[in-house]
Coordinates of C-alpha atoms and ligand atoms in Angstrom, one line a residue:
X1 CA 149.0 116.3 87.7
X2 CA 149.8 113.2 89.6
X3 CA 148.5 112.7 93.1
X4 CA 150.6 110.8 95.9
X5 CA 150.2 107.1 96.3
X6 CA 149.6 105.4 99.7
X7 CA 151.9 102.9 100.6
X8 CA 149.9 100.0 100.6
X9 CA 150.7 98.2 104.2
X10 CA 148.4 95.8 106.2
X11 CA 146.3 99.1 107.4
X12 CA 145.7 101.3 104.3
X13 CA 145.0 101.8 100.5
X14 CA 141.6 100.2 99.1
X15 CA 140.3 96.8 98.8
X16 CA 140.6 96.4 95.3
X17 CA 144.3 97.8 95.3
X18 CA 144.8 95.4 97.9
X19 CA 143.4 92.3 96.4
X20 CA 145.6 93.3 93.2
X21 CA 148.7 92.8 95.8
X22 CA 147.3 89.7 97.2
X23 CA 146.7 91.5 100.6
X24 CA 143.5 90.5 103.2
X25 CA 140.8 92.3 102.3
X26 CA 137.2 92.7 104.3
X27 CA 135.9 91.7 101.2
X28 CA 135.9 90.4 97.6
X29 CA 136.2 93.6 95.3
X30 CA 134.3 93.6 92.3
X31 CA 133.9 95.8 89.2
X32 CA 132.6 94.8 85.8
X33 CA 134.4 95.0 82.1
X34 CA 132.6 97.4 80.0
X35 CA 130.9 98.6 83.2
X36 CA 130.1 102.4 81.5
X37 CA 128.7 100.8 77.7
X38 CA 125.3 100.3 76.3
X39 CA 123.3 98.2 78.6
X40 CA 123.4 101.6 81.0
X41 CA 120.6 104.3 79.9
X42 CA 122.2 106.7 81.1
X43 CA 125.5 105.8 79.1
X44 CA 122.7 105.8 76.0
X45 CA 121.1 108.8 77.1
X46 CA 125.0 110.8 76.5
X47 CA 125.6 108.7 72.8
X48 CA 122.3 110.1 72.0
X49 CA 124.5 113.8 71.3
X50 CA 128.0 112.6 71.2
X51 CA 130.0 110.0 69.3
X52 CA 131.6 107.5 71.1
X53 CA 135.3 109.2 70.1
X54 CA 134.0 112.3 71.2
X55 CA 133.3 110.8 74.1
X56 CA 136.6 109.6 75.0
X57 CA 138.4 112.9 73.7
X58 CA 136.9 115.0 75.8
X59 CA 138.0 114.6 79.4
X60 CA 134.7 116.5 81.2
X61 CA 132.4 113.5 79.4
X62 CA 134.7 111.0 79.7
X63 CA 135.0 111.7 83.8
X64 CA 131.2 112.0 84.0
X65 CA 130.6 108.4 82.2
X66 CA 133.3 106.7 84.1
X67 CA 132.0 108.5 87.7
X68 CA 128.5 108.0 87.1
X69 CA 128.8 104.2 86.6
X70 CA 130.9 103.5 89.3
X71 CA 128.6 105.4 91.6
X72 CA 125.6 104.1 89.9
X73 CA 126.7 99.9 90.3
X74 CA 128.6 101.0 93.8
X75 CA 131.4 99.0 92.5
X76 CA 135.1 99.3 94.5
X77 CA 137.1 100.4 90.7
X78 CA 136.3 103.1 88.4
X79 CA 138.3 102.3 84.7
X80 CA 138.6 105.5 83.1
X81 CA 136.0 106.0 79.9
X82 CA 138.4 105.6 77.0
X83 CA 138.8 102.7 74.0
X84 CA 141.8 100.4 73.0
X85 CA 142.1 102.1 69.7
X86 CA 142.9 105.4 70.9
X87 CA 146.7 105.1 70.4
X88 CA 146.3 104.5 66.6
X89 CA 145.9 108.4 65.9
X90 CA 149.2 109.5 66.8
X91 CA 150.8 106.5 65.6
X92 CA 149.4 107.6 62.4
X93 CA 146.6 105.0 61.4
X94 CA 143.1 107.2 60.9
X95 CA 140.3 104.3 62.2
X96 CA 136.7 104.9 62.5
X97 CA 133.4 102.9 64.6
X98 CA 131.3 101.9 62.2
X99 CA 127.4 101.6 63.8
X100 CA 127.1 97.3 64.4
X101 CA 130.7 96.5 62.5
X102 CA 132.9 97.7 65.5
X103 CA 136.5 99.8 64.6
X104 CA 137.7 99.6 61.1
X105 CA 141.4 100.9 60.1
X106 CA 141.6 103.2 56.6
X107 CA 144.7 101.8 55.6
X108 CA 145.7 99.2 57.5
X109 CA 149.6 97.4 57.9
X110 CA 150.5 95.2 55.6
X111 CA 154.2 95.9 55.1
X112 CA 157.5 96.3 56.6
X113 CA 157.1 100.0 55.1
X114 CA 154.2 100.9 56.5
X115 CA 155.0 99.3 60.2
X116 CA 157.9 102.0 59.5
X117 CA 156.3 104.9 58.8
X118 CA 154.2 104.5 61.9
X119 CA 154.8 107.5 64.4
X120 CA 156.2 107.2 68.2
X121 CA 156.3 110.9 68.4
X122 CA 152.9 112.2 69.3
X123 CA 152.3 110.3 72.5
X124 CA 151.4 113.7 74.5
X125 CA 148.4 113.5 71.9
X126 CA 146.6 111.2 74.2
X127 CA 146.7 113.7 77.3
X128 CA 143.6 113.8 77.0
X129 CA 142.8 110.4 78.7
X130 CA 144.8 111.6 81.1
X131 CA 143.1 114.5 81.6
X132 CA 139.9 112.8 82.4
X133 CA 141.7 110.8 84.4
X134 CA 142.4 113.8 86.8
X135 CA 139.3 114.3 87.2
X136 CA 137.9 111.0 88.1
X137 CA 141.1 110.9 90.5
X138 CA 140.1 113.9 92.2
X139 CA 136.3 113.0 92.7
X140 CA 137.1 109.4 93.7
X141 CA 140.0 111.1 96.6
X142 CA 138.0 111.2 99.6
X143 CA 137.4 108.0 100.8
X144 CA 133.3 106.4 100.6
X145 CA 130.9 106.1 102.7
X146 CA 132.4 102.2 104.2
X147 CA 135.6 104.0 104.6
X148 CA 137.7 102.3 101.3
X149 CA 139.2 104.3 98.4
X150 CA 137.6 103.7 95.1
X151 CA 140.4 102.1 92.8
X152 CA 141.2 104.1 89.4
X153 CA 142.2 102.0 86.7
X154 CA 143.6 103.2 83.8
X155 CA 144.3 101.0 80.2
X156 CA 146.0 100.2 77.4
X157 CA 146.1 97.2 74.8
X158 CA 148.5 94.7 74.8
X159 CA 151.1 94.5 71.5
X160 CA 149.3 91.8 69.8
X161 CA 145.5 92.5 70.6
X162 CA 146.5 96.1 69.3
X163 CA 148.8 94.9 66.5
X164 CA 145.6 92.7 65.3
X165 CA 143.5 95.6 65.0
X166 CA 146.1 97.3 62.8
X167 CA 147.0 94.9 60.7
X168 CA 143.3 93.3 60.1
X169 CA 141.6 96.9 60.3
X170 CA 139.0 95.7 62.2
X171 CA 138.0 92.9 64.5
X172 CA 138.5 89.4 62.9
X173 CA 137.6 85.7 62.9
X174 CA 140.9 83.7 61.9
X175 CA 143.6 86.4 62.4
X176 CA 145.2 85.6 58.8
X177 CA 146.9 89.0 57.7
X178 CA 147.9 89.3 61.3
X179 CA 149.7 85.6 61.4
X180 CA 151.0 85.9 57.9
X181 CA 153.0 89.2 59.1
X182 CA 153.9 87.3 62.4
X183 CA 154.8 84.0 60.7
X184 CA 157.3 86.4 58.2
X185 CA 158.9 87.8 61.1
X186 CA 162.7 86.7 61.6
X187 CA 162.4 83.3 63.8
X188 CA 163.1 83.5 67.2
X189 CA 167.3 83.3 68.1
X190 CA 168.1 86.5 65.6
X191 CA 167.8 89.8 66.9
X192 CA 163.7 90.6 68.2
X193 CA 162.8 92.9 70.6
X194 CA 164.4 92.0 73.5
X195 CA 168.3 92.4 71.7
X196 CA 167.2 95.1 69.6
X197 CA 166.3 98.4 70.5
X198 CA 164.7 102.0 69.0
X199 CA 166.4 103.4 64.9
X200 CA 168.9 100.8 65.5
X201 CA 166.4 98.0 65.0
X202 CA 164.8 99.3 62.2
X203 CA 167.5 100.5 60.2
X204 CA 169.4 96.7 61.1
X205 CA 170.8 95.5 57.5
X206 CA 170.3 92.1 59.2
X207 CA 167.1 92.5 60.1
X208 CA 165.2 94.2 57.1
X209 CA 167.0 91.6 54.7
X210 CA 165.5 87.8 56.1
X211 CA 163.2 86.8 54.3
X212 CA 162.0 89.4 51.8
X213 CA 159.4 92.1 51.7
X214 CA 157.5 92.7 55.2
X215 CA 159.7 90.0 57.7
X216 CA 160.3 92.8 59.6
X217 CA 157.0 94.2 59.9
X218 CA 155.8 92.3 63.3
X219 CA 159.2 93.2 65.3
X220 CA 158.9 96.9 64.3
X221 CA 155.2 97.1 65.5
X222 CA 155.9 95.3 68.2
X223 CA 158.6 97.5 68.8
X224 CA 157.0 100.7 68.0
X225 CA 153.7 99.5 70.0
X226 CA 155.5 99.1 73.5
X227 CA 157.0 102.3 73.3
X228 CA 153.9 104.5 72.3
X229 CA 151.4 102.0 75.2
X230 CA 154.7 102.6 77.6
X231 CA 154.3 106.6 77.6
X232 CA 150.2 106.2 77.5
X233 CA 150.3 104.4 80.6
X234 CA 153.1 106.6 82.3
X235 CA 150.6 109.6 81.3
X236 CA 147.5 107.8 82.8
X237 CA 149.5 106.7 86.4
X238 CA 151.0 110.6 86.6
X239 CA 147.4 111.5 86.5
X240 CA 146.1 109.4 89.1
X241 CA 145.5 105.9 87.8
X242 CA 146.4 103.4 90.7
X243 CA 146.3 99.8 88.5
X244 CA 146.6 99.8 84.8
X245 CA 144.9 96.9 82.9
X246 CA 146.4 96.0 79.8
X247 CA 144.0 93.9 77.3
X248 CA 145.2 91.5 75.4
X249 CA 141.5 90.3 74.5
X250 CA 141.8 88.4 71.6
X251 CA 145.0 86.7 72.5
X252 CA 143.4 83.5 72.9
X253 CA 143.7 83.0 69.1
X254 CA 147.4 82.3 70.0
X255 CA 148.8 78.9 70.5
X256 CA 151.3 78.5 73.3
X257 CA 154.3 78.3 70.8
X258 CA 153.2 81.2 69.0
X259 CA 152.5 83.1 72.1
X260 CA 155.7 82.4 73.7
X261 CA 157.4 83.2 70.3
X262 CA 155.7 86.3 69.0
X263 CA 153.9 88.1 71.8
X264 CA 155.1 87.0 75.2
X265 CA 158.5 89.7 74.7
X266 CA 157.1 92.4 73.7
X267 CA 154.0 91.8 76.0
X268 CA 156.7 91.6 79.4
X269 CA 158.8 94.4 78.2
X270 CA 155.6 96.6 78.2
X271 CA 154.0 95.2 81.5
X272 CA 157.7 95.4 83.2
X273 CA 157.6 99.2 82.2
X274 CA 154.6 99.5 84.0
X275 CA 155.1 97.6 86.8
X276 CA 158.6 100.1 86.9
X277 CA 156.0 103.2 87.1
X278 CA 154.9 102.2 91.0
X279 CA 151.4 100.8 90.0
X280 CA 150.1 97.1 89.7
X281 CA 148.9 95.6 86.2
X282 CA 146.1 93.4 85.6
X283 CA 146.8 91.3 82.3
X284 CA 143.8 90.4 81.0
X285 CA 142.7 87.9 77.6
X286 CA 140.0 85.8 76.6
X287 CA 140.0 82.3 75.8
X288 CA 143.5 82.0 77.8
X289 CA 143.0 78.6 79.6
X290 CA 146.3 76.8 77.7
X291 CA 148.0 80.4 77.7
X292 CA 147.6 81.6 81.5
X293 CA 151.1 79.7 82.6
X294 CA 152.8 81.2 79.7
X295 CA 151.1 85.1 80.2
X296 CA 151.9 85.1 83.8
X297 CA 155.5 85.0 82.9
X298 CA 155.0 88.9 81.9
X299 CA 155.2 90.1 85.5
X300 CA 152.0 90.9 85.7
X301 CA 150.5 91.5 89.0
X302 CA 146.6 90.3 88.3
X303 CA 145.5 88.1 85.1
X304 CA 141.9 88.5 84.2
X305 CA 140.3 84.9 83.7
X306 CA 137.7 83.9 81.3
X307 CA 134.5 82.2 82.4
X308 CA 135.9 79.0 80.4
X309 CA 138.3 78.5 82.7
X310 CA 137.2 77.3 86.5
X311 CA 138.9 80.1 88.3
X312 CA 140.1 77.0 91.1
X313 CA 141.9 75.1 88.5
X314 CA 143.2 77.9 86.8
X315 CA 144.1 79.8 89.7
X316 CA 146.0 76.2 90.9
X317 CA 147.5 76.0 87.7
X318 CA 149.4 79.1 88.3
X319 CA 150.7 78.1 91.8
X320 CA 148.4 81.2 93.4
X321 CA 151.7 83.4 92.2
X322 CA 149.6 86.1 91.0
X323 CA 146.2 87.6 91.9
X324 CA 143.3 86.6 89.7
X325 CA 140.1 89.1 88.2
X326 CA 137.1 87.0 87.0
X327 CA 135.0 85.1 86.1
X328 CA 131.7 85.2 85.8
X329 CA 129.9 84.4 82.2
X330 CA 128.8 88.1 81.4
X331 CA 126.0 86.3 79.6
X332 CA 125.1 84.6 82.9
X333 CA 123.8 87.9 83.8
X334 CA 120.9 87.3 81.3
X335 CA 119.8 84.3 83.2
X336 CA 117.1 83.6 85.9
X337 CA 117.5 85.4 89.6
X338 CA 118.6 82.0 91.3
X339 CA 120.5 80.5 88.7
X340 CA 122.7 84.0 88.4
X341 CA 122.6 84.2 92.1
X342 CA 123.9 80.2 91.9
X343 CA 127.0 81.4 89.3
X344 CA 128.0 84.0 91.3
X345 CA 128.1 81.8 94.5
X346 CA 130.2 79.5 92.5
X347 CA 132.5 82.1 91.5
X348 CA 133.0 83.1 95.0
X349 CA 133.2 79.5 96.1
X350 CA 136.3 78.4 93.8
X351 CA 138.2 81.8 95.0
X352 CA 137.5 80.5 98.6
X353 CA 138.6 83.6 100.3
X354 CA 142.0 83.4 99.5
X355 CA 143.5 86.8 99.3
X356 CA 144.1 88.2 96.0
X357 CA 140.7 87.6 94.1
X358 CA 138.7 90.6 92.7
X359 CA 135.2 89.7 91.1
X360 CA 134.3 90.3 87.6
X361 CA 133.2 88.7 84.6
X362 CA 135.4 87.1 82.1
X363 CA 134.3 89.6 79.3
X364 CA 132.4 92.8 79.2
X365 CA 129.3 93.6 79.4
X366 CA 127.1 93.1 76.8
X367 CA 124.3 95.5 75.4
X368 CA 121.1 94.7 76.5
X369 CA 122.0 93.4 79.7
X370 CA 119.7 93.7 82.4
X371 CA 121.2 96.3 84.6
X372 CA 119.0 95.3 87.7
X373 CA 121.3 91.6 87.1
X374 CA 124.9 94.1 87.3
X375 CA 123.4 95.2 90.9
X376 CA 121.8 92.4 92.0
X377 CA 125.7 91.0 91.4
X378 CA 127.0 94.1 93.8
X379 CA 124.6 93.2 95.8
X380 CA 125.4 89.8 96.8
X381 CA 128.9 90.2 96.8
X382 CA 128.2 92.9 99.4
X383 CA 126.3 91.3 101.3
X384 CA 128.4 88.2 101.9
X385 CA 124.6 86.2 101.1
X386 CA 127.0 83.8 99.1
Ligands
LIG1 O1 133.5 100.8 81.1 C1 134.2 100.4 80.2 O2 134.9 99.4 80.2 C2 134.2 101.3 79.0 C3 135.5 101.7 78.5 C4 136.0 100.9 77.3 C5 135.6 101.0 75.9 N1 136.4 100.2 75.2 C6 134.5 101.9 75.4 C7 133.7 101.4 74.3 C8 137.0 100.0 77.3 C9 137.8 99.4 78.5 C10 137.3 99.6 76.0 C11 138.3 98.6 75.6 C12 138.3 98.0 74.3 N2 137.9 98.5 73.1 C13 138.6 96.6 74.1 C14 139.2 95.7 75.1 C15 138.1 95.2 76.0 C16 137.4 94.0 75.4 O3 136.2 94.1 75.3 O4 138.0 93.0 75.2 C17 138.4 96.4 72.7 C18 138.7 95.1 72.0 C19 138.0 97.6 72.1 C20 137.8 97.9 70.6 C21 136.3 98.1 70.4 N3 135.7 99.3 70.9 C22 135.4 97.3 69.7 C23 135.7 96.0 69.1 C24 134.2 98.0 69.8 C25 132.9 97.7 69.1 C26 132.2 96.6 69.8 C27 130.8 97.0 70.1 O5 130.3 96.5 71.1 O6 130.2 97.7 69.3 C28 134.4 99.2 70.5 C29 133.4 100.3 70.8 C30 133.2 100.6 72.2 N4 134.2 101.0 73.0 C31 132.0 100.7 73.0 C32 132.3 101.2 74.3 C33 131.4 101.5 75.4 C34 130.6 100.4 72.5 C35 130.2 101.2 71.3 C36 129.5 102.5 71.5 O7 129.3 103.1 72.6 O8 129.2 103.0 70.4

């Protein structure tokens, strides 16, 4: 399955690979967050017959939704057609999409028990990403018209955005059940995941006994999340994938302390395994301004920014050590020609050129966007009219 990589040198591989190394590029790259969702008819026109999990699980669909909205916006990345939740199958947790509620978990974790009964052993389950994968590799290989290589970005979730969904079984305001589990957890200083590693950790006398009934619940997700994310991702880059984008969405409901404490480990032990794999990761959250010093200790190659954050200061902030993906308001694409046209400009103006930017927004895309607004976007960014 896996297809050869080009060294990337000053002369080769495609913009958007390049601007995720910090490379010169002839210009800005751009793609969009949720670029294949329900502001696209023709992504309507296929939900019409198939579920959105059907979708996703089987690889001819899933290549056709991710190819035709790549082609469609004539954006420089493709990311493969798949959803965050995926991995909780074959880990064992049965979840479901409920129509205008969003994913909701059966059963979801509340104890140190069930965090242990959670399976690590069905990974090849998910092939099936990969398999769609393939095929978007292989009709993305020759290069386009303007000569570049469409980038193929594969995904997973980060531990804690993932962990959040299992433990809440759904989305959430506050993140109570998810903090109480974390806040249980054994402090930083005894064993975590960075001493402690596979059966050893979770059959530990030391660690199951702390502080009563479910303290070890968040280390043994955590735990058991990096490994099942780690073999996802190795599937997806075998198959083709050149970047792979790990979303830690709702990470912003972290404070630094917390973040440093209870997600930041398991978070660089996952992107590190990645970055091990050959391919560059983007690290992406929303509402990160306070957390971006603290997430770029992961290693990771790109952070996505939010459109809170003026991509200047909080591309200064980090010393320009990594390459930034943002940050346009995705609701700015509901605004008037000029003033979108203004936002965009502004964007562009704050990344002043400097190698190592790719345009996007700082969330996805949001249903009922106008789609003529997502390629009037393209559109000026191609054009250089900034
Ligand atoms: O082009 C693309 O980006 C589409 C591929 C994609 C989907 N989900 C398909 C999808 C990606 C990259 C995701 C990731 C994902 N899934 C995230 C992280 C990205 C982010 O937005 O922060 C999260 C948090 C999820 C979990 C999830 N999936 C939620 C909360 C929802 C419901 C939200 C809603 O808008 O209804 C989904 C459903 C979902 N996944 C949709 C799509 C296109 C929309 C629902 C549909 O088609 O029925």
């Amino acid at each position: 399955m896996s297809t050869p990589r080009p060294t990337l040198t000053e002369d080769n591989g495609s913009r958007f690979l390049r601007a995720c190394l910090r490379l010169p590029v002839d210009r800005t790259p751009v793609w969009f967050l949720r670029q294949a969702g329900r502001y696209m008819p023709d992504y309507r026109a296929v939900r019409q017959h198939h579920s959105l999990l059907d979708i996703c699980r089987t690889p001819d669909i899933a290549a056709e939704v991710t190819i035709t909205a790549a082609e469609f916006l004539g954006v420089d990345a493709a990311i493969i057609f798949a959803d965050l939740l995926l991995p909780l199958t074959p880990m064992g947790l049965d979840f479901e999409f409920v129509a205008d509620e969003g994913p909701r978990v059966h059963a979801p974790i509340r104890t140190a028990d069930q965090a242990r009964a959670l399976r690590t052993d069905r990974t090849e389950d998910l092939l099936y990403v990969s398999r769609a994968i393939a095929k978007v590799a292989a009709h993305f290989a020759p290069p386009r018209a303007d000569g570049d290589q469409l980038g193929i970005i594969g995904f997973c979730g980060a531990p804690f955005t993932l962990a959040s969904y299992m433990i809440e079984g759904g989305s959430s305001r506050n993140y109570i059940e998810t903090k109480k589990i974390m806040y249980a957890s054994t402090p930083t200083g005894v064993p975590t995941l960075s001493s402690c590693h596979s059966e050893h950790c979770e059959e530990s006398p030391h660690l199951s006994s702390v502080s009563g009934p479910g303290s070890d619940a968040w280390h043994i997700l955590m735990e058991k999340l990096v490994t099942v994310l780690a073999e996802y991702a190795a599937q997806q880059v075998a198959a083709g994938a050149d970047v792979i984008q790990v979303f830690d969405s709702w990470v912003g409901a972290l404070s630094v302390s917390d973040y440093r404490q209870y997600a930041l480990a398991p978070t660089t032990d996952l992107i590190a395994r990645i970055r091990a794999l050959g391919v560059p990761v983007i690290y992406f959250g929303v509402d990160t301004a306070s957390l971006l010093p603290a997430m770029s200790e992961t290693g990771a190659d790109v952070l996505g920014l939010d459109w809170r954050t003026p991509l200047d200061h909080a591309w200064r902030a980090l010393n320009y050590s990594v390459a930034v993906q943002g940050n346009l308001d995705p609701i700015a694409l509901f605004a008037p020609e000029a003033v979108l046209h203004a936002r965009v400009a502004e964007v562009l103006a704050a990344a002043a050129g400097r190698p190592g930017h790719i345009f996007n927004l700082g969330h996805g895309i949001v249903p009922n966007t106008p789609v003529d607004a997502v390629l009037a976007v393209v559109h000026q960014i191609k054009s250089g009219n900034h």
